[in-house]
Amino acid sequence: MASKGKILVIDDDHVMRSFASEALGLAGYEVETAQDGREGLQKAAAFVPDLVICDLMMPGLHGYEVCQRLRDKGRKNLHILVTSSKSFETDIAAAKKAGADAYMVKPYTAAALYAQVSSLVTGPARNGAADADSDDRDTMTVHAHEDATIKTKAELKRTEVMVRFWGTRGSSPAPGPDTVRYGGNTACVEVRVGDLLFIIDCGTGIRELGLSLLREFGDRPIEGHILIGHTHWDHIQGFPFFTPLYIKRNKFNIYSVRGSSKSLERVFRGQMAADYFPVPLANLASEIQFIELEGPVHVGPVQVSYHYLNHPGVAIGFRIEAFGKSVCYVSDHESFTRLGGESEINKRQDDAVVEFAKDADILIMEAQYTEEEYKVKKGWGHSTFDDAVSRSIAAKAKHMVLFHHDPAHTDEVMDNLLDYCRERIRKSGSALQCSAAREKVSITL
Ligand SMILES: [Zn+2]
Ligand SMILES: [Zn+2]
């Protein structure tokens, strides 16, 4: 029997990869597989498929970038089907913008796959480049591959790890008399590993961190490593107000994965465009390098790894490890099974997040909604307190710090929610320590 067409399946989940390739093989297609984006691009060039079935959240290159690169190559008559456990409308739209012809939420049945594949393969192909802003393969952007090592001049004199919260709020700043104790600034966490400075996210809290650093360093240069979980406003809006960026002697590396349609640098440039801010990114005097991650990086003796989270658009959590100590940051994230149902693939995705946070000494865990609030905010990409507690217990973390407080949760509400979480932990018999992030409060390991 002649082949009905050539299909390349790119997916890091081996169960879904085997399922799709066996089902399509039985249906008479010639099938090739790849387990990550980079291998997928290589095989696409060699195998010349009629259809690429591509996952989104993969180590190395994510699926949006694979789609863009496939489209940028300008190959005619190529169809792309994106499949993902993410079911947010934002991702469906972003995948299509990146070049996908169709999108299927996992899990799917063999019958649904046959129907989708046969309509794509027999239908007209979309030709030409992605709609994405693919003109911005920036010169300043460095791609950090697996185990890249970033050289640092800082010498570690101590092996202490310190975490300090500068912004604890999610979604929108919420200053005022009702949020004095837990804080009103949006996401920003300082992590010191010996003399190395890491900053996770640039919400409005980073403004005061900047002032604190200037007081501490005086005339000495500041070198910092800024990790961006995702580029929603509450995680980047403080960036232009981080004063050390305006001083020539300072140096910052900004790390994240590439956006769904733009480079990391372009997203930052966008928020400082003339319509939004008086000073353009290019005018910042400090030395700034944008680093798009494709795997864990080492900064001196520190390993920073990341994991994809279930949030609209591209979002990652971080794990910082050094001297046998670990700090894990999981914000913003909605349980796959809570949102998409108890399928095997969703359970594996939830388990992978738990595995990422395994045994963390400090687990900064987003918890935004009560169970009652979640009923109307399901699908917004955030966790409930119950989910955060269960996930942290399963990860056997030592200390969970509730983070990304809802703007509507006053100090009094937060006190009650913290009690609620502690009570749940106590009843479970777990030894997990639990606190809620407060501005300017630090924890030292
Ligand atoms: Zn957020
Ligand atoms: Zn967000």
CSV table of C-alpha atoms and ligand atoms in Angstrom, one decimal:
chain,number,residue,atom,x,y,z
A,1,MET,CA,0.0,0.0,0.0
A,2,ALA,CA,1.4,3.4,-0.9
A,3,SER,CA,1.9,5.8,2.0
A,4,LYS,CA,-0.9,8.3,2.5
A,5,GLY,CA,1.7,10.9,3.4
A,6,LYS,CA,4.8,11.5,5.6
A,7,ILE,CA,4.2,12.7,9.2
A,8,LEU,CA,6.8,13.8,11.7
A,9,VAL,CA,5.7,13.6,15.4
A,10,ILE,CA,7.7,15.9,17.7
A,11,ASP,CA,6.9,15.3,21.4
A,12,ASP,CA,9.0,14.8,24.6
A,13,ASP,CA,6.2,12.8,26.2
A,14,HIS,CA,7.0,9.2,25.0
A,15,VAL,CA,3.5,7.9,25.6
A,16,MET,CA,1.8,10.5,23.4
A,17,ARG,CA,4.7,10.2,20.8
A,18,SER,CA,4.2,6.4,20.6
A,19,PHE,CA,0.4,6.6,20.6
A,20,ALA,CA,0.4,9.1,17.7
A,21,SER,CA,3.1,7.3,15.7
A,22,GLU,CA,1.5,3.9,16.1
A,23,ALA,CA,-2.0,5.1,15.3
A,24,LEU,CA,-0.9,6.9,12.2
A,25,GLY,CA,1.4,4.1,11.1
A,26,LEU,CA,-1.6,1.7,11.2
A,27,ALA,CA,-3.6,4.2,9.2
A,28,GLY,CA,-1.1,4.0,6.4
A,29,TYR,CA,1.1,7.0,7.0
A,30,GLU,CA,4.9,7.0,6.9
A,31,VAL,CA,5.8,8.2,10.4
A,32,GLU,CA,9.1,9.6,11.9
A,33,THR,CA,9.4,10.8,15.5
A,34,ALA,CA,11.6,13.3,17.4
A,35,GLN,CA,11.8,13.8,21.2
A,36,ASP,CA,12.5,17.5,21.3
A,37,GLY,CA,12.4,20.6,19.1
A,38,ARG,CA,16.0,20.6,18.0
A,39,GLU,CA,15.8,17.0,16.9
A,40,GLY,CA,12.5,17.8,15.3
A,41,LEU,CA,13.9,20.5,13.1
A,42,GLN,CA,16.8,18.3,12.0
A,43,LYS,CA,14.4,15.4,11.1
A,44,ALA,CA,12.0,17.9,9.3
A,45,ALA,CA,14.9,18.8,7.1
A,46,ALA,CA,16.0,15.2,6.3
A,47,PHE,CA,12.6,13.5,6.2
A,48,VAL,CA,10.6,16.3,4.5
A,49,PRO,CA,7.2,15.5,6.0
A,50,ASP,CA,3.8,16.6,4.7
A,51,LEU,CA,2.6,17.1,8.2
A,52,VAL,CA,4.4,18.0,11.4
A,53,ILE,CA,2.6,17.2,14.7
A,54,CYS,CA,4.3,19.3,17.4
A,55,ASP,CA,4.0,19.5,21.1
A,56,LEU,CA,4.4,22.9,22.9
A,57,MET,CA,6.1,22.4,26.2
A,58,MET,CA,9.3,20.7,25.4
A,59,PRO,CA,12.9,20.9,26.7
A,60,GLY,CA,15.1,23.0,24.5
A,61,LEU,CA,13.1,24.8,21.9
A,62,HIS,CA,9.5,25.1,22.7
A,63,GLY,CA,6.8,24.3,20.1
A,64,TYR,CA,6.0,27.9,19.1
A,65,GLU,CA,9.6,28.4,18.1
A,66,VAL,CA,9.7,25.1,16.2
A,67,CYS,CA,6.6,26.2,14.3
A,68,GLN,CA,8.1,29.6,13.5
A,69,ARG,CA,11.4,28.1,12.3
A,70,LEU,CA,9.6,25.5,10.1
A,71,ARG,CA,7.6,28.4,8.6
A,72,ASP,CA,10.6,30.7,8.3
A,73,LYS,CA,12.3,28.0,6.2
A,74,GLY,CA,9.6,28.8,3.7
A,75,ARG,CA,8.9,25.1,2.8
A,76,LYS,CA,5.9,24.8,0.6
A,77,ASN,CA,3.0,22.4,1.3
A,78,LEU,CA,3.9,21.7,4.9
A,79,HIS,CA,1.0,21.3,7.4
A,80,ILE,CA,1.5,21.8,11.1
A,81,LEU,CA,-0.7,20.4,13.8
A,82,VAL,CA,0.1,21.5,17.4
A,83,THR,CA,-1.0,19.2,20.2
A,84,SER,CA,-0.7,20.2,23.9
A,85,SER,CA,-2.2,19.6,27.3
A,86,LYS,CA,-2.5,23.4,27.5
A,87,SER,CA,-6.0,24.4,26.7
A,88,PHE,CA,-5.9,28.2,27.1
A,89,GLU,CA,-7.3,30.2,24.2
A,90,THR,CA,-4.1,32.4,24.3
A,91,ASP,CA,-2.0,29.3,23.4
A,92,ILE,CA,-4.3,28.2,20.6
A,93,ALA,CA,-4.1,31.7,19.1
A,94,ALA,CA,-0.3,32.0,19.7
A,95,ALA,CA,0.3,28.6,18.1
A,96,LYS,CA,-1.6,29.6,15.0
A,97,LYS,CA,0.3,32.9,14.8
A,98,ALA,CA,3.5,30.9,15.0
A,99,GLY,CA,2.5,28.9,12.0
A,100,ALA,CA,0.2,26.0,13.1
A,101,ASP,CA,-2.7,25.1,10.9
A,102,ALA,CA,-4.6,23.4,13.7
A,103,TYR,CA,-4.5,22.7,17.4
A,104,MET,CA,-5.6,19.7,19.4
A,105,VAL,CA,-5.8,19.6,23.2
A,106,LYS,CA,-4.4,16.4,24.7
A,107,PRO,CA,-5.5,13.8,25.3
A,108,TYR,CA,-7.2,13.0,22.1
A,109,THR,CA,-8.6,9.7,20.7
A,110,ALA,CA,-7.2,7.9,17.7
A,111,ALA,CA,-10.4,8.7,15.8
A,112,ALA,CA,-10.1,12.4,16.5
A,113,LEU,CA,-6.4,12.3,15.4
A,114,TYR,CA,-7.3,10.4,12.1
A,115,ALA,CA,-10.0,13.0,11.3
A,116,GLN,CA,-7.7,16.0,12.0
A,117,VAL,CA,-4.7,14.5,10.2
A,118,SER,CA,-6.6,13.4,7.1
A,119,SER,CA,-8.4,16.8,6.7
A,120,LEU,CA,-5.0,18.6,7.0
A,121,VAL,CA,-3.1,16.3,4.7
A,122,THR,CA,-5.7,16.3,2.0
A,123,GLY,CA,-6.5,20.0,2.4
A,124,PRO,CA,-4.6,23.1,1.1
A,125,ALA,CA,-1.3,23.8,2.9
A,126,ARG,CA,-0.5,27.2,4.4
A,127,ASN,CA,2.6,28.5,2.7
A,128,GLY,CA,4.9,31.4,3.7
A,129,ALA,CA,6.4,32.6,7.0
A,130,ALA,CA,4.7,32.7,10.4
A,131,ASP,CA,2.6,35.7,11.3
A,132,ALA,CA,4.9,36.1,14.2
A,133,ASP,CA,7.5,38.9,14.4
A,134,SER,CA,10.2,36.8,13.0
A,135,ASP,CA,12.3,39.7,12.0
A,136,ASP,CA,13.8,40.0,15.4
A,137,ARG,CA,16.4,37.3,15.8
A,138,ASP,CA,18.3,39.8,17.9
A,139,THR,CA,22.0,40.2,17.8
A,140,MET,CA,22.1,40.8,21.6
A,141,THR,CA,20.3,37.6,22.3
A,142,VAL,CA,22.4,34.6,23.3
A,143,HIS,CA,21.0,31.1,23.2
A,144,ALA,CA,22.0,29.1,26.2
A,145,HIS,CA,22.1,25.5,25.3
A,146,GLU,CA,22.1,22.5,27.6
A,147,ASP,CA,24.4,23.1,30.5
A,148,ALA,CA,25.8,26.3,29.2
A,149,THR,CA,28.1,27.9,31.7
A,150,ILE,CA,27.9,31.7,32.2
A,151,LYS,CA,31.3,32.9,33.4
A,152,THR,CA,31.1,35.1,36.4
A,153,LYS,CA,33.8,37.3,38.0
A,154,ALA,CA,32.1,37.2,41.4
A,155,GLU,CA,33.9,35.0,43.9
A,156,LEU,CA,31.8,33.1,46.4
A,157,LYS,CA,33.0,33.8,49.9
A,158,ARG,CA,30.2,32.1,51.6
A,159,THR,CA,27.9,29.3,50.8
A,160,GLU,CA,24.8,30.9,52.3
A,161,VAL,CA,21.6,31.1,50.2
A,162,MET,CA,19.2,33.9,51.1
A,163,VAL,CA,15.8,34.6,49.7
A,164,ARG,CA,14.1,38.0,50.1
A,165,PHE,CA,10.7,39.0,48.9
A,166,TRP,CA,10.3,42.5,47.3
A,167,GLY,CA,7.0,41.9,45.6
A,168,THR,CA,4.5,39.2,46.7
A,169,ARG,CA,1.3,40.2,44.9
A,170,GLY,CA,0.0,38.7,41.7
A,171,SER,CA,-1.9,40.2,38.8
A,172,SER,CA,-1.9,43.9,39.9
A,173,PRO,CA,-0.2,46.0,42.6
A,174,ALA,CA,-2.5,46.4,45.6
A,175,PRO,CA,-1.0,49.0,47.9
A,176,GLY,CA,-2.9,50.5,50.8
A,177,PRO,CA,-3.7,50.1,54.5
A,178,ASP,CA,-5.2,46.6,54.0
A,179,THR,CA,-2.1,45.0,52.5
A,180,VAL,CA,0.7,46.6,54.6
A,181,ARG,CA,1.9,43.3,56.2
A,182,TYR,CA,2.0,41.0,53.2
A,183,GLY,CA,2.8,43.8,50.7
A,184,GLY,CA,1.2,45.4,47.7
A,185,ASN,CA,4.0,45.2,45.1
A,186,THR,CA,3.9,42.6,42.2
A,187,ALA,CA,6.3,39.7,41.9
A,188,CYS,CA,10.0,40.1,42.6
A,189,VAL,CA,12.2,37.8,44.6
A,190,GLU,CA,15.9,38.4,45.4
A,191,VAL,CA,18.0,35.2,45.8
A,192,ARG,CA,21.6,35.6,47.0
A,193,VAL,CA,23.9,32.6,46.6
A,194,GLY,CA,27.0,33.7,48.4
A,195,ASP,CA,28.0,36.9,46.6
A,196,LEU,CA,26.0,36.1,43.5
A,197,LEU,CA,22.8,38.1,42.9
A,198,PHE,CA,19.8,36.5,41.3
A,199,ILE,CA,16.4,38.3,40.9
A,200,ILE,CA,13.3,36.3,40.0
A,201,ASP,CA,10.8,38.5,38.1
A,202,CYS,CA,10.6,42.2,37.8
A,203,GLY,CA,7.2,43.2,39.2
A,204,THR,CA,6.9,46.6,40.9
A,205,GLY,CA,8.8,45.2,43.9
A,206,ILE,CA,12.1,45.5,42.0
A,207,ARG,CA,12.1,49.3,42.4
A,208,GLU,CA,12.8,49.1,46.1
A,209,LEU,CA,15.3,46.2,45.5
A,210,GLY,CA,17.2,48.6,43.2
A,211,LEU,CA,17.4,51.3,45.8
A,212,SER,CA,18.5,48.7,48.4
A,213,LEU,CA,21.3,47.5,46.0
A,214,LEU,CA,22.5,51.0,45.4
A,215,ARG,CA,22.7,51.6,49.2
A,216,GLU,CA,24.6,48.3,49.6
A,217,PHE,CA,27.0,48.6,46.7
A,218,GLY,CA,27.7,52.3,46.8
A,219,ASP,CA,30.2,53.0,43.9
A,220,ARG,CA,31.0,49.3,43.4
A,221,PRO,CA,29.6,47.7,40.2
A,222,ILE,CA,26.5,45.5,40.5
A,223,GLU,CA,26.3,42.3,38.5
A,224,GLY,CA,23.0,40.5,38.6
A,225,HIS,CA,21.2,37.6,37.0
A,226,ILE,CA,17.5,38.3,36.3
A,227,LEU,CA,15.2,35.3,35.7
A,228,ILE,CA,11.9,36.0,34.1
A,229,GLY,CA,9.2,33.3,34.6
A,230,HIS,CA,6.9,35.0,32.0
A,231,THR,CA,6.4,38.4,30.7
A,232,HIS,CA,2.8,39.3,31.9
A,233,TRP,CA,2.7,42.8,33.3
A,234,ASP,CA,2.9,41.8,37.0
A,235,HIS,CA,6.2,40.1,36.3
A,236,ILE,CA,8.0,42.8,34.3
A,237,GLN,CA,6.3,46.1,35.0
A,238,GLY,CA,8.9,47.2,37.6
A,239,PHE,CA,11.9,46.7,35.2
A,240,PRO,CA,12.0,50.3,33.9
A,241,PHE,CA,12.1,51.5,37.5
A,242,PHE,CA,15.1,49.4,38.5
A,243,THR,CA,17.6,52.2,38.9
A,244,PRO,CA,20.8,50.1,38.7
A,245,LEU,CA,20.0,49.5,35.0
A,246,TYR,CA,20.8,53.2,34.3
A,247,ILE,CA,24.3,53.1,35.7
A,248,LYS,CA,27.1,52.3,33.3
A,249,ARG,CA,29.3,50.2,35.6
A,250,ASN,CA,26.5,47.6,36.2
A,251,LYS,CA,25.9,44.4,34.3
A,252,PHE,CA,22.7,42.3,34.0
A,253,ASN,CA,22.0,39.0,32.3
A,254,ILE,CA,18.3,38.5,31.7
A,255,TYR,CA,17.2,34.9,31.3
A,256,SER,CA,14.0,33.3,30.1
A,257,VAL,CA,12.7,31.3,27.2
A,258,ARG,CA,11.7,32.9,23.9
A,259,GLY,CA,8.2,34.4,23.8
A,260,SER,CA,5.5,32.7,21.7
A,261,SER,CA,5.9,35.3,19.0
A,262,LYS,CA,8.7,37.6,19.9
A,263,SER,CA,12.2,37.3,21.3
A,264,LEU,CA,12.7,38.0,25.0
A,265,GLU,CA,14.5,41.2,24.2
A,266,ARG,CA,11.8,42.5,21.9
A,267,VAL,CA,9.2,42.0,24.7
A,268,PHE,CA,11.2,44.1,27.0
A,269,ARG,CA,11.9,46.7,24.3
A,270,GLY,CA,8.1,46.8,23.7
A,271,GLN,CA,7.2,47.8,27.2
A,272,MET,CA,9.7,50.7,27.0
A,273,ALA,CA,8.5,51.9,23.6
A,274,ALA,CA,7.7,55.6,23.4
A,275,ASP,CA,4.0,55.1,23.8
A,276,TYR,CA,4.5,53.5,27.3
A,277,PHE,CA,7.8,54.9,28.7
A,278,PRO,CA,10.0,57.9,28.2
A,279,VAL,CA,13.4,56.0,28.0
A,280,PRO,CA,13.9,53.3,25.4
A,281,LEU,CA,15.6,50.0,26.3
A,282,ALA,CA,18.6,50.9,24.1
A,283,ASN,CA,19.3,54.0,26.3
A,284,LEU,CA,19.9,52.0,29.5
A,285,ALA,CA,23.5,52.6,30.4
A,286,SER,CA,24.3,49.3,32.1
A,287,GLU,CA,25.5,46.3,30.1
A,288,ILE,CA,22.4,44.1,29.4
A,289,GLN,CA,22.4,40.7,27.8
A,290,PHE,CA,19.3,38.7,27.0
A,291,ILE,CA,19.7,35.0,27.2
A,292,GLU,CA,17.1,32.7,25.8
A,293,LEU,CA,17.3,29.4,27.6
A,294,GLU,CA,17.3,26.1,25.9
A,295,GLY,CA,18.4,24.1,28.9
A,296,PRO,CA,19.8,24.5,32.4
A,297,VAL,CA,22.6,27.1,32.8
A,298,HIS,CA,25.4,27.3,35.3
A,299,VAL,CA,26.4,30.7,36.8
A,300,GLY,CA,29.6,30.0,38.7
A,301,PRO,CA,28.7,27.1,41.0
A,302,VAL,CA,25.0,27.7,40.7
A,303,GLN,CA,22.7,25.7,38.5
A,304,VAL,CA,19.5,27.3,37.3
A,305,SER,CA,17.0,24.9,35.6
A,306,TYR,CA,13.5,25.6,34.5
A,307,HIS,CA,10.2,23.8,33.8
A,308,TYR,CA,7.1,24.8,31.8
A,309,LEU,CA,4.0,25.7,33.7
A,310,ASN,CA,0.3,25.7,32.8
A,311,HIS,CA,-0.4,29.4,32.3
A,312,PRO,CA,-1.7,31.3,29.2
A,313,GLY,CA,1.3,31.9,27.0
A,314,VAL,CA,4.8,30.8,27.6
A,315,ALA,CA,5.6,30.5,31.4
A,316,ILE,CA,8.3,28.7,33.3
A,317,GLY,CA,9.3,28.0,36.9
A,318,PHE,CA,12.9,28.1,38.1
A,319,ARG,CA,15.0,26.0,40.3
A,320,ILE,CA,18.2,27.4,41.7
A,321,GLU,CA,20.7,25.0,43.2
A,322,ALA,CA,24.1,25.4,44.9
A,323,PHE,CA,26.0,23.9,47.7
A,324,GLY,CA,23.3,21.2,48.2
A,325,LYS,CA,20.7,23.8,48.7
A,326,SER,CA,17.7,24.5,46.5
A,327,VAL,CA,15.2,27.3,45.9
A,328,CYS,CA,12.3,26.5,43.6
A,329,TYR,CA,9.9,29.1,42.1
A,330,VAL,CA,6.6,27.9,40.7
A,331,SER,CA,4.4,30.9,39.7
A,332,ASP,CA,2.0,31.2,37.8
A,333,HIS,CA,0.5,27.7,37.4
A,334,GLU,CA,-2.8,26.0,37.2
A,335,SER,CA,-3.1,22.3,37.9
A,336,PHE,CA,-3.3,20.4,34.6
A,337,THR,CA,-5.8,17.9,36.0
A,338,ARG,CA,-8.0,20.5,37.7
A,339,LEU,CA,-8.3,22.4,34.4
A,340,GLY,CA,-8.2,19.6,31.8
A,341,GLY,CA,-9.5,16.6,33.7
A,342,GLU,CA,-7.9,13.5,35.2
A,343,SER,CA,-6.4,12.0,32.0
A,344,GLU,CA,-3.1,10.1,32.1
A,345,ILE,CA,-1.3,12.9,30.2
A,346,ASN,CA,-2.5,15.6,32.6
A,347,LYS,CA,-1.5,13.5,35.6
A,348,ARG,CA,2.0,13.1,34.0
A,349,GLN,CA,2.2,16.8,33.5
A,350,ASP,CA,1.2,17.5,37.1
A,351,ASP,CA,3.7,14.9,38.3
A,352,ALA,CA,6.4,16.6,36.3
A,353,VAL,CA,5.8,19.8,38.2
A,354,VAL,CA,6.0,18.0,41.5
A,355,GLU,CA,9.2,16.3,40.4
A,356,PHE,CA,10.7,19.7,39.4
A,357,ALA,CA,10.0,20.9,43.0
A,358,LYS,CA,11.2,17.7,44.6
A,359,ASP,CA,12.9,18.2,48.0
A,360,ALA,CA,13.3,21.9,47.5
A,361,ASP,CA,14.5,23.6,50.7
A,362,ILE,CA,12.4,26.7,49.8
A,363,LEU,CA,9.4,26.2,47.4
A,364,ILE,CA,7.9,29.5,46.4
A,365,MET,CA,4.5,28.4,45.3
A,366,GLU,CA,1.8,30.4,43.7
A,367,ALA,CA,-1.5,30.2,45.4
A,368,GLN,CA,-4.0,32.7,44.4
A,369,TYR,CA,-7.6,31.4,44.8
A,370,THR,CA,-9.7,29.8,47.4
A,371,GLU,CA,-11.8,26.8,46.2
A,372,GLU,CA,-14.8,29.1,46.1
A,373,GLU,CA,-12.9,31.7,44.0
A,374,TYR,CA,-11.6,29.1,41.7
A,375,LYS,CA,-15.1,28.2,40.6
A,376,VAL,CA,-15.4,31.4,38.7
A,377,LYS,CA,-11.6,31.8,37.9
A,378,LYS,CA,-11.0,28.3,36.5
A,379,GLY,CA,-8.9,28.7,33.3
A,380,TRP,CA,-7.1,31.8,34.4
A,381,GLY,CA,-3.8,30.0,34.9
A,382,HIS,CA,-3.5,30.0,38.7
A,383,SER,CA,-3.5,27.6,41.6
A,384,THR,CA,-5.8,27.2,44.6
A,385,PHE,CA,-4.5,27.0,48.1
A,386,ASP,CA,-5.5,23.4,48.2
A,387,ASP,CA,-3.6,22.6,45.0
A,388,ALA,CA,-0.5,24.5,46.3
A,389,VAL,CA,-0.5,22.5,49.5
A,390,SER,CA,-1.0,19.1,47.9
A,391,ARG,CA,1.7,19.8,45.3
A,392,SER,CA,4.2,21.0,47.9
A,393,ILE,CA,3.5,18.0,50.2
A,394,ALA,CA,3.9,15.6,47.2
A,395,ALA,CA,7.2,17.3,46.3
A,396,LYS,CA,8.4,16.7,49.9
A,397,ALA,CA,9.5,20.3,50.0
A,398,LYS,CA,10.8,21.6,53.3
A,399,HIS,CA,9.4,25.1,53.4
A,400,MET,CA,6.5,26.2,51.1
A,401,VAL,CA,6.1,30.0,50.8
A,402,LEU,CA,2.7,31.1,49.5
A,403,PHE,CA,3.2,33.6,46.7
A,404,HIS,CA,1.4,35.7,44.1
A,405,HIS,CA,-1.3,36.9,46.6
A,406,ASP,CA,-4.5,37.9,45.0
A,407,PRO,CA,-5.0,41.7,44.9
A,408,ALA,CA,-8.3,41.2,46.8
A,409,HIS,CA,-6.8,39.3,49.6
A,410,THR,CA,-6.2,41.7,52.5
A,411,ASP,CA,-3.8,41.1,55.4
A,412,GLU,CA,-6.6,39.7,57.4
A,413,VAL,CA,-7.7,37.3,54.6
A,414,MET,CA,-4.1,36.3,54.1
A,415,ASP,CA,-3.8,35.4,57.9
A,416,ASN,CA,-6.8,33.2,57.6
A,417,LEU,CA,-5.6,31.5,54.4
A,418,LEU,CA,-2.2,30.8,55.9
A,419,ASP,CA,-3.9,29.2,58.9
A,420,TYR,CA,-6.1,27.2,56.5
A,421,CYS,CA,-3.0,25.9,54.7
A,422,ARG,CA,-1.2,25.1,57.9
A,423,GLU,CA,-4.2,23.2,59.2
A,424,ARG,CA,-4.4,21.2,56.0
A,425,ILE,CA,-0.7,20.3,56.2
A,426,ARG,CA,-1.0,19.4,59.9
A,427,LYS,CA,-4.0,17.0,59.1
A,428,SER,CA,-2.0,15.4,56.4
A,429,GLY,CA,0.8,14.5,58.8
A,430,SER,CA,3.4,16.2,56.6
A,431,ALA,CA,6.4,18.0,58.1
A,432,LEU,CA,6.1,20.8,55.5
A,433,GLN,CA,6.7,24.2,56.9
A,434,CYS,CA,4.4,26.9,55.5
A,435,SER,CA,4.5,30.6,55.4
A,436,ALA,CA,3.2,33.4,53.2
A,437,ALA,CA,5.6,35.7,51.4
A,438,ARG,CA,5.8,39.2,52.9
A,439,GLU,CA,7.6,42.1,51.4
A,440,LYS,CA,11.2,42.6,52.6
A,441,VAL,CA,11.1,39.5,54.7
A,442,SER,CA,14.0,37.1,54.1
A,443,ILE,CA,14.7,33.4,54.7
A,444,THR,CA,18.3,32.2,54.9
A,445,LEU,CA,19.5,28.6,54.3
B,1,ZN,ZN,1.4,36.7,37.6
B,2,ZN,ZN,0.7,35.6,34.2
